PDB file of C-alpha atoms and ligand atoms in Angstrom:
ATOM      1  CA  UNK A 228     -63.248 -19.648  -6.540  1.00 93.00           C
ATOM      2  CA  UNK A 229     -61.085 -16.912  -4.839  1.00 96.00           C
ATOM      3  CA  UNK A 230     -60.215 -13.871  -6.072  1.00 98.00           C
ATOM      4  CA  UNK A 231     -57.835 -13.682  -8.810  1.00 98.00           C
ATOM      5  CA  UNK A 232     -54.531 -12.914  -7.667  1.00 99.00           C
ATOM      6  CA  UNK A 233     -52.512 -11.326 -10.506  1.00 99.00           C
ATOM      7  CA  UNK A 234     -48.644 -11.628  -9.513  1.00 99.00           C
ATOM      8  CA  UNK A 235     -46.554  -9.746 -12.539  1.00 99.00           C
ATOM      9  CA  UNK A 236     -42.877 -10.857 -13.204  1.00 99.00           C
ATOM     10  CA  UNK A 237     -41.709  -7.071 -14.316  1.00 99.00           C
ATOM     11  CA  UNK A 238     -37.864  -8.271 -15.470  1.00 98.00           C
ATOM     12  CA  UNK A 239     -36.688 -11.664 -15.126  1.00 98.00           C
ATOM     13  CA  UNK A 240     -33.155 -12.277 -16.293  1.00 98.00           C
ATOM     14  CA  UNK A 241     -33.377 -13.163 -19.453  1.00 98.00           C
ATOM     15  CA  UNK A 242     -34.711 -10.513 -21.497  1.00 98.00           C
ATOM     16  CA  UNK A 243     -32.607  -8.042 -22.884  1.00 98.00           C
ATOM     17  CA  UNK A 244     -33.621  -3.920 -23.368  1.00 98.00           C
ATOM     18  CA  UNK A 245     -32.722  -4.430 -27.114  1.00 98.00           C
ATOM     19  CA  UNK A 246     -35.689  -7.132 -27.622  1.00 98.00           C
ATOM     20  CA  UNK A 247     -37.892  -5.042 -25.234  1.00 98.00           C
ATOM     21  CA  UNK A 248     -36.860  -1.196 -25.136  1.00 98.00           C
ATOM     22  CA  UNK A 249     -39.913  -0.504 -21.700  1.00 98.00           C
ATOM     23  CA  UNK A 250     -37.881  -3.476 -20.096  1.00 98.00           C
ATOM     24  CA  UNK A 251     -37.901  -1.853 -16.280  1.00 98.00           C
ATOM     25  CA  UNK A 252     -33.883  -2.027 -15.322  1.00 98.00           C
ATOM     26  CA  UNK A 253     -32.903   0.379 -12.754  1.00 98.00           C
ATOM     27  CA  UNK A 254     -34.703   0.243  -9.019  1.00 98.00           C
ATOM     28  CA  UNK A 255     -36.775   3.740  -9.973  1.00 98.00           C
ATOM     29  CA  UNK A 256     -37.749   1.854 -13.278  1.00 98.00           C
ATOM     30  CA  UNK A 257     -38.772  -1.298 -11.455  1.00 99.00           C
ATOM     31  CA  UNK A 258     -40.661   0.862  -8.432  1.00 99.00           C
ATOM     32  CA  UNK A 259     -42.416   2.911 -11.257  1.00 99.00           C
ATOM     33  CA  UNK A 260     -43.698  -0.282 -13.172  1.00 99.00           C
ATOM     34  CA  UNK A 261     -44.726  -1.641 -10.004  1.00 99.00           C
ATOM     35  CA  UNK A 262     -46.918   1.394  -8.983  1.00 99.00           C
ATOM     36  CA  UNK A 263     -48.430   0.775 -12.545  1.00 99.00           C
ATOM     37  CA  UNK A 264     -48.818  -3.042 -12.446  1.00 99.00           C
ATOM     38  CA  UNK A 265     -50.761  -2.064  -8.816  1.00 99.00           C
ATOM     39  CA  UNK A 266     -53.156   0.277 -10.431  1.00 99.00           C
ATOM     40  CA  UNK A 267     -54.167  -2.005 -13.268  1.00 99.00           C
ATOM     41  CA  UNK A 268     -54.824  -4.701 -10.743  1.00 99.00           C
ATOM     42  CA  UNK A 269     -51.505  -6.949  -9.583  1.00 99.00           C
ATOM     43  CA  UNK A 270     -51.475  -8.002  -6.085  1.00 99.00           C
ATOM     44  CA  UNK A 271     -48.245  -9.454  -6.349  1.00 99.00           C
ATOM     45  CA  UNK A 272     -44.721  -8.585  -8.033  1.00 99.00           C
ATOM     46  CA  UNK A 273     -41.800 -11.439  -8.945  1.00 99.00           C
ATOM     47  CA  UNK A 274     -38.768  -9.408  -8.654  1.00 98.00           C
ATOM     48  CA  UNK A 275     -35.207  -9.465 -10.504  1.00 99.00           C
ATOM     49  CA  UNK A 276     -32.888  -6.916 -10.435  1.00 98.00           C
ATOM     50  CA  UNK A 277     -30.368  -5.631 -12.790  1.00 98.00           C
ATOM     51  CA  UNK A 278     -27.184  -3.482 -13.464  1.00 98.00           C
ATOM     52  CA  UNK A 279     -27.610  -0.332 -15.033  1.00 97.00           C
ATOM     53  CA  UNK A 280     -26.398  -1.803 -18.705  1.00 97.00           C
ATOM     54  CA  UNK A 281     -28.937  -4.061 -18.242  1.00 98.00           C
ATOM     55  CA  UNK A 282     -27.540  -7.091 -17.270  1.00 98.00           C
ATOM     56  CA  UNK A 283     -28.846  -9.218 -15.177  1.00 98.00           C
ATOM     57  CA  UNK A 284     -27.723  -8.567 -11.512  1.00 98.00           C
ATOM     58  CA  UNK A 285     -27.875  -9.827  -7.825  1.00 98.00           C
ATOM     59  CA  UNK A 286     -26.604  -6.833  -5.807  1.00 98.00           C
ATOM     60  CA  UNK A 287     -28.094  -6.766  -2.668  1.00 98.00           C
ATOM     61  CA  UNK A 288     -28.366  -3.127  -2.762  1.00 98.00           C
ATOM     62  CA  UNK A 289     -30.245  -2.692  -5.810  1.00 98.00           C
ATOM     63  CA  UNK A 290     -32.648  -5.552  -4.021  1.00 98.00           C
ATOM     64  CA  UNK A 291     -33.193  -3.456  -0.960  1.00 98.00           C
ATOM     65  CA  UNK A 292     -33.811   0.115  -2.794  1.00 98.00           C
ATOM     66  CA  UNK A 293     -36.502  -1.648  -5.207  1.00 98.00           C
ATOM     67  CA  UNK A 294     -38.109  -3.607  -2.201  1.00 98.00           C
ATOM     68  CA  UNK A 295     -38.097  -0.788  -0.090  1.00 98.00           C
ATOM     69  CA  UNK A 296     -40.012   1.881  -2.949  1.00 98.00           C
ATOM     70  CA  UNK A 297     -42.289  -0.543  -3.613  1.00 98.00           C
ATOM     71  CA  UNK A 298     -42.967  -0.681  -0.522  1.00 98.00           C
ATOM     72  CA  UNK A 299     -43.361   2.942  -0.025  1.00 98.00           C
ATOM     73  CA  UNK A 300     -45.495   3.399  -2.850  1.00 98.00           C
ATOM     74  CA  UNK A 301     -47.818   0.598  -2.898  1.00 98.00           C
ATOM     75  CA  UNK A 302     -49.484  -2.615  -0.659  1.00 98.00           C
ATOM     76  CA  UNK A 303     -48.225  -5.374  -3.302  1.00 98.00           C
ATOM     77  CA  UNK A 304     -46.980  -8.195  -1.799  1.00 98.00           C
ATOM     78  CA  UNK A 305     -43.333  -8.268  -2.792  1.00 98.00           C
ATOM     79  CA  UNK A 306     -41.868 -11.550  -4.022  1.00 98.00           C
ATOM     80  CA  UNK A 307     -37.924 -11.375  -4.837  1.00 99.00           C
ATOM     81  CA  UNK A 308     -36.129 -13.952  -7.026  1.00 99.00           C
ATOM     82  CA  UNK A 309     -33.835 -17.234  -5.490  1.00 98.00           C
ATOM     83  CA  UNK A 310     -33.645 -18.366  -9.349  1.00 98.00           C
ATOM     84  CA  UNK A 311     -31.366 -14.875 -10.245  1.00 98.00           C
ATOM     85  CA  UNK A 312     -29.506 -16.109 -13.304  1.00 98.00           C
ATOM     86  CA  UNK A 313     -28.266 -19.210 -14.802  1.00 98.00           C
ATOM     87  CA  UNK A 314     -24.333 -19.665 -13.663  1.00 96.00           C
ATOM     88  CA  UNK A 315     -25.338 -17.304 -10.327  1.00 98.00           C
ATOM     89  CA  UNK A 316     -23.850 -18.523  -7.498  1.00 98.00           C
ATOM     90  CA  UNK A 317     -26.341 -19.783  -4.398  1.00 98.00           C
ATOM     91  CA  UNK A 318     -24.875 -16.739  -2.349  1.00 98.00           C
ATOM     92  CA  UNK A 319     -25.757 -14.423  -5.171  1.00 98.00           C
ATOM     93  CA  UNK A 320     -29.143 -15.749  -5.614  1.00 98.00           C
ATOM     94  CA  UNK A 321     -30.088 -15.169  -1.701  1.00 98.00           C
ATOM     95  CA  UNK A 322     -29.042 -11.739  -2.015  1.00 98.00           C
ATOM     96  CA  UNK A 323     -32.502 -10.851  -2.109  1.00 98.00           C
ATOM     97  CA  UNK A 324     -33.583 -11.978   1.021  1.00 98.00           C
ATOM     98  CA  UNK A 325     -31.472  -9.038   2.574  1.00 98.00           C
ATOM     99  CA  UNK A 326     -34.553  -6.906   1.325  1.00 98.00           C
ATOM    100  CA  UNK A 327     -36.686  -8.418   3.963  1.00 97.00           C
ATOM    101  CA  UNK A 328     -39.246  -9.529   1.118  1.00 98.00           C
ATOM    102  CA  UNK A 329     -42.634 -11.117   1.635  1.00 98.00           C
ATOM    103  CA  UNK A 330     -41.991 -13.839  -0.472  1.00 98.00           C
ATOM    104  CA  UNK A 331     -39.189 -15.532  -2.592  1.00 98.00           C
ATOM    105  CA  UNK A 332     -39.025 -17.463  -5.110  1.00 98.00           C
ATOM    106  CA  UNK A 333     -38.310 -21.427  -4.899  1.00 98.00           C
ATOM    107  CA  UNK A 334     -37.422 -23.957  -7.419  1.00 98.00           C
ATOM    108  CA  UNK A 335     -37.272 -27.310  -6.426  1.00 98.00           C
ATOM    109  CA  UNK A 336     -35.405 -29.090  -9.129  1.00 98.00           C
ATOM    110  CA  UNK A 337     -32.412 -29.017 -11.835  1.00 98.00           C
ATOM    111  CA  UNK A 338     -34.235 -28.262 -15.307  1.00 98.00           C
ATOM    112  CA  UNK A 339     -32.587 -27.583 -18.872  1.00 98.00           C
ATOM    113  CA  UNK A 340     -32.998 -24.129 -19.425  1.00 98.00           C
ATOM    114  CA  UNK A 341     -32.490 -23.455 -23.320  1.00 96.00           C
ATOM    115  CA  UNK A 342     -29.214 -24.327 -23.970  1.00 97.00           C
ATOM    116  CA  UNK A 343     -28.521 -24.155 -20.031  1.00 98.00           C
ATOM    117  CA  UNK A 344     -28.793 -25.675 -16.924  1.00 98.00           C
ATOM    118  CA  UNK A 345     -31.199 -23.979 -14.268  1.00 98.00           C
ATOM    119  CA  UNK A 346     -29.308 -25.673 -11.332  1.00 98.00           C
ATOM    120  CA  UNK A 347     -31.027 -26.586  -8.044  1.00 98.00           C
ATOM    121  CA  UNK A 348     -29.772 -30.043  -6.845  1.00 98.00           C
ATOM    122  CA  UNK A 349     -31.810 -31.275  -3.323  1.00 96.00           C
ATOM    123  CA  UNK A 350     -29.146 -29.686  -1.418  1.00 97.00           C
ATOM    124  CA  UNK A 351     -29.366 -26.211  -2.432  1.00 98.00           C
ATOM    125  CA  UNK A 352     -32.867 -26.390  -2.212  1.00 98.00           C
ATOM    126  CA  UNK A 353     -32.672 -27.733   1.254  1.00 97.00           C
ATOM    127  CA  UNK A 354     -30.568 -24.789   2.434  1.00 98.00           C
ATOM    128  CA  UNK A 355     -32.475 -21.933   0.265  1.00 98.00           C
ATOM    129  CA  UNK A 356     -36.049 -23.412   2.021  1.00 98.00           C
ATOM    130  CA  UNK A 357     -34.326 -23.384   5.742  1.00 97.00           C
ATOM    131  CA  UNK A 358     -32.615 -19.825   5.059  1.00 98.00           C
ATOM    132  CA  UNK A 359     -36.444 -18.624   4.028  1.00 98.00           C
ATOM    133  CA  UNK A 360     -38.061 -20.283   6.873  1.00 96.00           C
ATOM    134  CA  UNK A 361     -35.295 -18.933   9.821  1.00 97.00           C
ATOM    135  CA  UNK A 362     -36.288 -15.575   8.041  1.00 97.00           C
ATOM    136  CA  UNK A 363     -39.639 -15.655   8.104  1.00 96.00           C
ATOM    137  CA  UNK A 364     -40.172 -15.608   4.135  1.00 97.00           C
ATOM    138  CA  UNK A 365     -42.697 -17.794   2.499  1.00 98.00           C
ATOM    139  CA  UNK A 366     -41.922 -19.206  -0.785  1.00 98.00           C
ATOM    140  CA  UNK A 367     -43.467 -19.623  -3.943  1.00 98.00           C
ATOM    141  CA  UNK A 368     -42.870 -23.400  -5.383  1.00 98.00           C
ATOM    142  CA  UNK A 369     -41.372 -22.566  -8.987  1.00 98.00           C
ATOM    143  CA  UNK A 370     -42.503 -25.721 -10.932  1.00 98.00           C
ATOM    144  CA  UNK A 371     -40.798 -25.988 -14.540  1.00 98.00           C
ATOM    145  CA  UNK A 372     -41.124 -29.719 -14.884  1.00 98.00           C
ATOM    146  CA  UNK A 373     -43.281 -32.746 -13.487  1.00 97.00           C
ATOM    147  CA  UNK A 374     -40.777 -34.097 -11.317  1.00 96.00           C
ATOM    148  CA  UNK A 375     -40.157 -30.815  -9.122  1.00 98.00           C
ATOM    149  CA  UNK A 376     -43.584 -31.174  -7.838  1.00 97.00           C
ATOM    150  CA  UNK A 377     -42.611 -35.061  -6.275  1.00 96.00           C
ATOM    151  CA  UNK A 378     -39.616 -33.171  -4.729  1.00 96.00           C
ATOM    152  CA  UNK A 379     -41.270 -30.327  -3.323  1.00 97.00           C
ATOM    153  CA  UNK A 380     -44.030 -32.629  -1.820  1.00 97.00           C
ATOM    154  CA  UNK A 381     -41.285 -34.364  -0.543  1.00 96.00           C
ATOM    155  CA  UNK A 382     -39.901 -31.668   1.246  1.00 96.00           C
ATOM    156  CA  UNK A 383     -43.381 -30.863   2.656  1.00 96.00           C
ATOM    157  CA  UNK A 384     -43.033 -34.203   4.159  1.00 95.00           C
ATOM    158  CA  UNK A 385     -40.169 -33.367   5.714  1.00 94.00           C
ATOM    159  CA  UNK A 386     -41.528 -29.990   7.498  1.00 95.00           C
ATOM    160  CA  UNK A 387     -39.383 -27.965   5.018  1.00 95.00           C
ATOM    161  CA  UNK A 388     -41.977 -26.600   3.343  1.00 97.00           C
ATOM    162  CA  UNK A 389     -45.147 -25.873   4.425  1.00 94.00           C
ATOM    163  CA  UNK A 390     -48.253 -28.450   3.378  1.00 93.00           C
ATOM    164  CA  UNK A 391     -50.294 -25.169   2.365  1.00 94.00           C
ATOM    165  CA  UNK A 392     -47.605 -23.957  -0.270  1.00 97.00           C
ATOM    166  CA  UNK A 393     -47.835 -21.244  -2.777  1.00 98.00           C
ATOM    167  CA  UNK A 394     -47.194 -22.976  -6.120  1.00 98.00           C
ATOM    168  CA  UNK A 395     -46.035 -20.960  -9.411  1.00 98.00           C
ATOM    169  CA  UNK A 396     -46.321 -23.348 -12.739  1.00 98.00           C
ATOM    170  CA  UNK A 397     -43.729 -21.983 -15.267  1.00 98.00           C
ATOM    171  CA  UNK A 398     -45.176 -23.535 -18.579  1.00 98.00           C
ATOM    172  CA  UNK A 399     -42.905 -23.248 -22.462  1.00 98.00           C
ATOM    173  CA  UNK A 400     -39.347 -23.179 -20.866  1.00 98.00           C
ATOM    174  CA  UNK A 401     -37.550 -25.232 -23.433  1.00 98.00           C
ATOM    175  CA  UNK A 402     -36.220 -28.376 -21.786  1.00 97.00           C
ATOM    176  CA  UNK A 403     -39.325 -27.929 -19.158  1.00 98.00           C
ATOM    177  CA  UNK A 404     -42.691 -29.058 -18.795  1.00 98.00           C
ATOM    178  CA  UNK A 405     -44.775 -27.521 -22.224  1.00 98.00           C
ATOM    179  CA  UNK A 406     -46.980 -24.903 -22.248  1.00 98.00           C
ATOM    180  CA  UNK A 407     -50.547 -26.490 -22.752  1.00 98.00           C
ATOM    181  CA  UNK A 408     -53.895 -26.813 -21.293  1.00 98.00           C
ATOM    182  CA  UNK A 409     -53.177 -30.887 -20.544  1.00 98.00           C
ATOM    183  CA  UNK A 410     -50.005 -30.285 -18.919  1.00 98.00           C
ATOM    184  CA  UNK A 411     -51.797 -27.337 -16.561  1.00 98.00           C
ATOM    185  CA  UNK A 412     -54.634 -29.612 -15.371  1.00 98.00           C
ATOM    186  CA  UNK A 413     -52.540 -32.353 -14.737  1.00 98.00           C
ATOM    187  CA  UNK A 414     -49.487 -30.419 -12.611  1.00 98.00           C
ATOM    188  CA  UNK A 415     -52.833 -28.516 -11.231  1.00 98.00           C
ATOM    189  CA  UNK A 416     -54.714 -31.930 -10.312  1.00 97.00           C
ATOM    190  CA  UNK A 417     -51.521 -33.790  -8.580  1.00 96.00           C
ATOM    191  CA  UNK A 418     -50.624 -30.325  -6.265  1.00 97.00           C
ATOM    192  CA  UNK A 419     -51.008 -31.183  -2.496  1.00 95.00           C
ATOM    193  CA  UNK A 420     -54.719 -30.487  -1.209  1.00 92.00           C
ATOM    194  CA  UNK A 421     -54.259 -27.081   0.625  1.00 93.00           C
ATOM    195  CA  UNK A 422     -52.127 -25.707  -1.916  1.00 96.00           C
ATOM    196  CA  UNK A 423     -52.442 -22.246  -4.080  1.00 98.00           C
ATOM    197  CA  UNK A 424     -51.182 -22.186  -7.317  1.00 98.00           C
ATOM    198  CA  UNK A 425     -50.636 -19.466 -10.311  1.00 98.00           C
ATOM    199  CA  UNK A 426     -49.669 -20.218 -13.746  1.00 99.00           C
ATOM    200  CA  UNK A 427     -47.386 -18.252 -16.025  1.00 99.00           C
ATOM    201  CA  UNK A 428     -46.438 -19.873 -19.221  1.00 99.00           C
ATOM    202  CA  UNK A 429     -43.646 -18.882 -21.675  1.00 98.00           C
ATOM    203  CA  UNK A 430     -43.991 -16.404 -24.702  1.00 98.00           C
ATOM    204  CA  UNK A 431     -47.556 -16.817 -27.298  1.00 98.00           C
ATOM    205  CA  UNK A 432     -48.512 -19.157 -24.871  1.00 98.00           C
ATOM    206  CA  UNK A 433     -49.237 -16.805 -21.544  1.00 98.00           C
ATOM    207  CA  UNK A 434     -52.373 -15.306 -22.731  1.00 98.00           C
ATOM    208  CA  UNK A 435     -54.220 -18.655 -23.225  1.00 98.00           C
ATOM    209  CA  UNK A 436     -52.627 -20.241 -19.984  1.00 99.00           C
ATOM    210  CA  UNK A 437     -53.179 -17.815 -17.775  1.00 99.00           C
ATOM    211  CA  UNK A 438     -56.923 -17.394 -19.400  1.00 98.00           C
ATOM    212  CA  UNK A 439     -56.951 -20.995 -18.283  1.00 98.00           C
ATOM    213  CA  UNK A 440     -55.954 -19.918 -15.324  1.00 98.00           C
ATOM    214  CA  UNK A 441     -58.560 -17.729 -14.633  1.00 98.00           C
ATOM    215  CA  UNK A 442     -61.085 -20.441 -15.146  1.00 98.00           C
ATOM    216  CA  UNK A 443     -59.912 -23.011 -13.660  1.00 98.00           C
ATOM    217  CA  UNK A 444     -59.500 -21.206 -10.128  1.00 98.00           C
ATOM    218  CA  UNK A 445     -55.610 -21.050 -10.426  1.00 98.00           C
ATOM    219  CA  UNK A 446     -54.312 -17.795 -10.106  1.00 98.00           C
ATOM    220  CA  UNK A 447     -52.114 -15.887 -13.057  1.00 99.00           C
ATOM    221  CA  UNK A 448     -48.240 -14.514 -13.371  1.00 99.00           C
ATOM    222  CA  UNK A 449     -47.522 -12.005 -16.164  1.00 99.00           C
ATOM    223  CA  UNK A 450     -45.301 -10.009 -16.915  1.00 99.00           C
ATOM    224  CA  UNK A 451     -42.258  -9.351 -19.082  1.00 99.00           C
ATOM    225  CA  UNK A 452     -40.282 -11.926 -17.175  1.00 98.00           C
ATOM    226  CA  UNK A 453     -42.337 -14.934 -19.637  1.00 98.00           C
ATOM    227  CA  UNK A 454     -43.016 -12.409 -22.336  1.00 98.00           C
ATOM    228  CA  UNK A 455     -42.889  -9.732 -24.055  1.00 98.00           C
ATOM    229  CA  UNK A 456     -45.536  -9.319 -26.669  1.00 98.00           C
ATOM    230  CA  UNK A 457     -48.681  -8.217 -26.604  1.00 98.00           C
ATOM    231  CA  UNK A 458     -49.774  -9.527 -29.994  1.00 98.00           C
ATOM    232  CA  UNK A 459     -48.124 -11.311 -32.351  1.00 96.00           C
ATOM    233  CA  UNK A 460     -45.291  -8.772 -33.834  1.00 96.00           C
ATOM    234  CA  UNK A 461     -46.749  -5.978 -31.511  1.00 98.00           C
ATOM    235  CA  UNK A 462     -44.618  -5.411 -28.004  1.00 98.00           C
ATOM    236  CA  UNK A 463     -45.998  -4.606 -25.032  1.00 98.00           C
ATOM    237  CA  UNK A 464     -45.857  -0.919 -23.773  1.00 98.00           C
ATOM    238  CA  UNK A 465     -45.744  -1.963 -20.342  1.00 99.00           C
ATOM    239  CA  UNK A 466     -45.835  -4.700 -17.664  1.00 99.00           C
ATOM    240  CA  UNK A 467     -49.159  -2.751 -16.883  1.00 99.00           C
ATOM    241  CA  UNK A 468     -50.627  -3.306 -20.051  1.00 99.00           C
ATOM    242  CA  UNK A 469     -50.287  -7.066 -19.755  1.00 99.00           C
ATOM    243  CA  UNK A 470     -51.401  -6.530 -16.084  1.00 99.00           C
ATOM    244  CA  UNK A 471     -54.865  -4.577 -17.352  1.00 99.00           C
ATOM    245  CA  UNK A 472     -55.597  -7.130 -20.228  1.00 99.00           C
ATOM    246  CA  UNK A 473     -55.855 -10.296 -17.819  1.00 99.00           C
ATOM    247  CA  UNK A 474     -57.875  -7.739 -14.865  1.00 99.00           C
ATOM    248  CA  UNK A 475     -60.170  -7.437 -17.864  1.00 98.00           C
ATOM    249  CA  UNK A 476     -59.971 -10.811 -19.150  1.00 98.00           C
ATOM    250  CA  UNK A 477     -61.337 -11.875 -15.400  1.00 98.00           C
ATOM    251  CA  UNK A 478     -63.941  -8.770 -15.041  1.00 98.00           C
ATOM    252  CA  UNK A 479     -65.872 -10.449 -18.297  1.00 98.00           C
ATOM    253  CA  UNK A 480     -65.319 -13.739 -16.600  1.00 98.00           C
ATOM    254  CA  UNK A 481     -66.894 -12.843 -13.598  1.00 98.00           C
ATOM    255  CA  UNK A 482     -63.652 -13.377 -11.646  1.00 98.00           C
ATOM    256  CA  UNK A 483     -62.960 -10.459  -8.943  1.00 98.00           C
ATOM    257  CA  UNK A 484     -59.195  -9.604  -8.361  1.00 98.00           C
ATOM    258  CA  UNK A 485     -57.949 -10.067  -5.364  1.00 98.00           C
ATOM    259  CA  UNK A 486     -56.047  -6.919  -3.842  1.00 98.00           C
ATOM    260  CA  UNK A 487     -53.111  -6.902  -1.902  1.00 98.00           C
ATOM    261  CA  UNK A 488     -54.792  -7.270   1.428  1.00 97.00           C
ATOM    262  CA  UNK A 489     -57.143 -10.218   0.183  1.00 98.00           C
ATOM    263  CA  UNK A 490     -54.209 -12.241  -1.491  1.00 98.00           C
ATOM    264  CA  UNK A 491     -51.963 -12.337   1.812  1.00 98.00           C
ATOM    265  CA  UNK A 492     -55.367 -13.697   3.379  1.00 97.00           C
ATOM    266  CA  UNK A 493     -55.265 -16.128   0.409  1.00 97.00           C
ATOM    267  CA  UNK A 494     -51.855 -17.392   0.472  1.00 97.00           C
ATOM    268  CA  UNK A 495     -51.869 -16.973   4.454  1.00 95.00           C
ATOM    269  CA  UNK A 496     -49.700 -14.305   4.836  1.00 96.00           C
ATOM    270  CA  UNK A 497     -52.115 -12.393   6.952  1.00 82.00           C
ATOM    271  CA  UNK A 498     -50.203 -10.535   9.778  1.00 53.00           C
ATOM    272  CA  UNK A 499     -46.753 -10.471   8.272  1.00 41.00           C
TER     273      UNK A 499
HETATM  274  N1  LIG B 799     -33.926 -16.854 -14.545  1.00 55.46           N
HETATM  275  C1  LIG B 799     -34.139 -18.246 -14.377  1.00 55.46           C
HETATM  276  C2  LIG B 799     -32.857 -18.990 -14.553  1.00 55.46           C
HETATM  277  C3  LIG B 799     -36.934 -17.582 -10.380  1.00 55.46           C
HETATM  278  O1  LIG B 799     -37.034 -16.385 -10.505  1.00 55.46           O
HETATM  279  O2  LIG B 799     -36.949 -18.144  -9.293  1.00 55.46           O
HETATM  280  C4  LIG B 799     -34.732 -18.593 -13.060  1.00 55.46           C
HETATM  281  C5  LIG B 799     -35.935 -17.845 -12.647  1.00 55.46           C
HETATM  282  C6  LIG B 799     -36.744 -18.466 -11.583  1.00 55.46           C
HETATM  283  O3  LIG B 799     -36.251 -16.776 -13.122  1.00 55.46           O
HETATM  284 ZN1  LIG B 800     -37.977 -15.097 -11.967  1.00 55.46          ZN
END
């Protein structure tokens, strides 16, 4: 197996600071959770941004001052957000690529979302894959539901997405693909030969997925973005502590992380 890469989702758009009072909001929150999330052994960060009431947000600026301290404090790779919000407009939800990320984030496929729509007919996904490849960003295959992976081989097909993708497996969204062991191996057992894959999985169930994930060679997302518990009716402190949990998790497993350097050789973004 390969190192573990640990990617950690610090924000998302969804959770609010009442329901999770460390939620990192500002840029200096999300930079300073980051630096954490580094030292207890993440590789990787899934970025949102939002305002300073909280709110979920796709101001470029607040993209580019987040990307950029990361950057200056630490090696992660830095992976920003195309999903943004539900009801985001598709020029709001590239506003991250203006922060020159590593990565971004790519979901091939409408899915309910709760009581919402997560909207990403073929065309938008067309144009979000071409704007990422004529600016050099690799994306990470968001897969909420079976028939997103048909479409994003698909699109490999085509020559719009690479045939050695980076896959992401969101598990537990209600209205997506469920959050068990079954549905893992199976999504996990139809991905395209070359790929990479990491699973993050929705509330109670992201400790036991991404254990699974651990063991089955897959790699893991955390993070506040999917959850916000540590234990049943016990928060989290911090994206960190979630972040230190699964390092341990794979130390006792005999799974090495991977750092920074070792996950861009992974996901072959070596040299970028
Ligand atoms: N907030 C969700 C509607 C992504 O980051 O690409 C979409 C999402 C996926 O979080
Ligand atoms: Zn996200």
């Amino acid at each position: 197996m390969d190192p573990l890469i640990i990617t950690v989702a610090l924000t998302g758009a969804e959770v609010t600071p009442a329901q999770q009072p460390h939620l990192p909001v500002t840029p200096a929150e999300l930079i300073d959770a980051a630096v954490a999330c580094r030292a207890a052994g993440a590789a990787m960060v899934h970025l949102h941004v939002r305002a300073a009431d909280g709110t979920p947000s796709s101001n470029p600026d607040l993209f580019r001052e987040a990307v950029a301290g990361i950057r200056a404090r630490t090696d992660l790779i830095v992976q920003v957000s195309t999903g943004g919000a539900v009801g985001m407009s598709e020029a709001e939800r590239l506003n991250g690529l203006t922060a020159r990320p590593d990565m971004a984030s790519l979901t091939p496929g409408t899915v309910n979302f709760g009581t919402e729509v997560f909207w990403n007919p073929p065309d938008l996904v067309r144009r979000f894959a071409e704007r990422m490849r004529s600016l050099g960003v690799v994306p990470e295959i968001e897969i909420f539901d079976h028939g997103m992976l048909a479409t994003a081989v698909k699109l490999q097909a085509e020559g719009l997405l690479s045939s050695s993708a980076h896959f992401d497996l969101v598990l537990g969204v209600p209205g997506g693909a469920p959050a068990d062991f079954e549905t893992a191996l199976l999504l996990m057992r139809k991905l395209p030969q070359a790929s990479t894959c990491s699973i993050a999985a929705v509330g109670r169930n992201q400790l036991p997925l991404n254990v699974f994930a651990i063991l089955s060679g897959a790699h893991v997302r955390t993070g506040f973005e999917d959850n916000i518990y540590y234990a049943p009716g016990r928060r989290a402190a911090s994206n960190a502590e979630l972040v230190a949990r699964i390092a341990r998790i794979a130390f006792e497993l005999g799974r090495p992380l991977a750092t920074p350097a070792e996950a861009r050789w992974i996901l072959g973004l070596t040299g970028r």
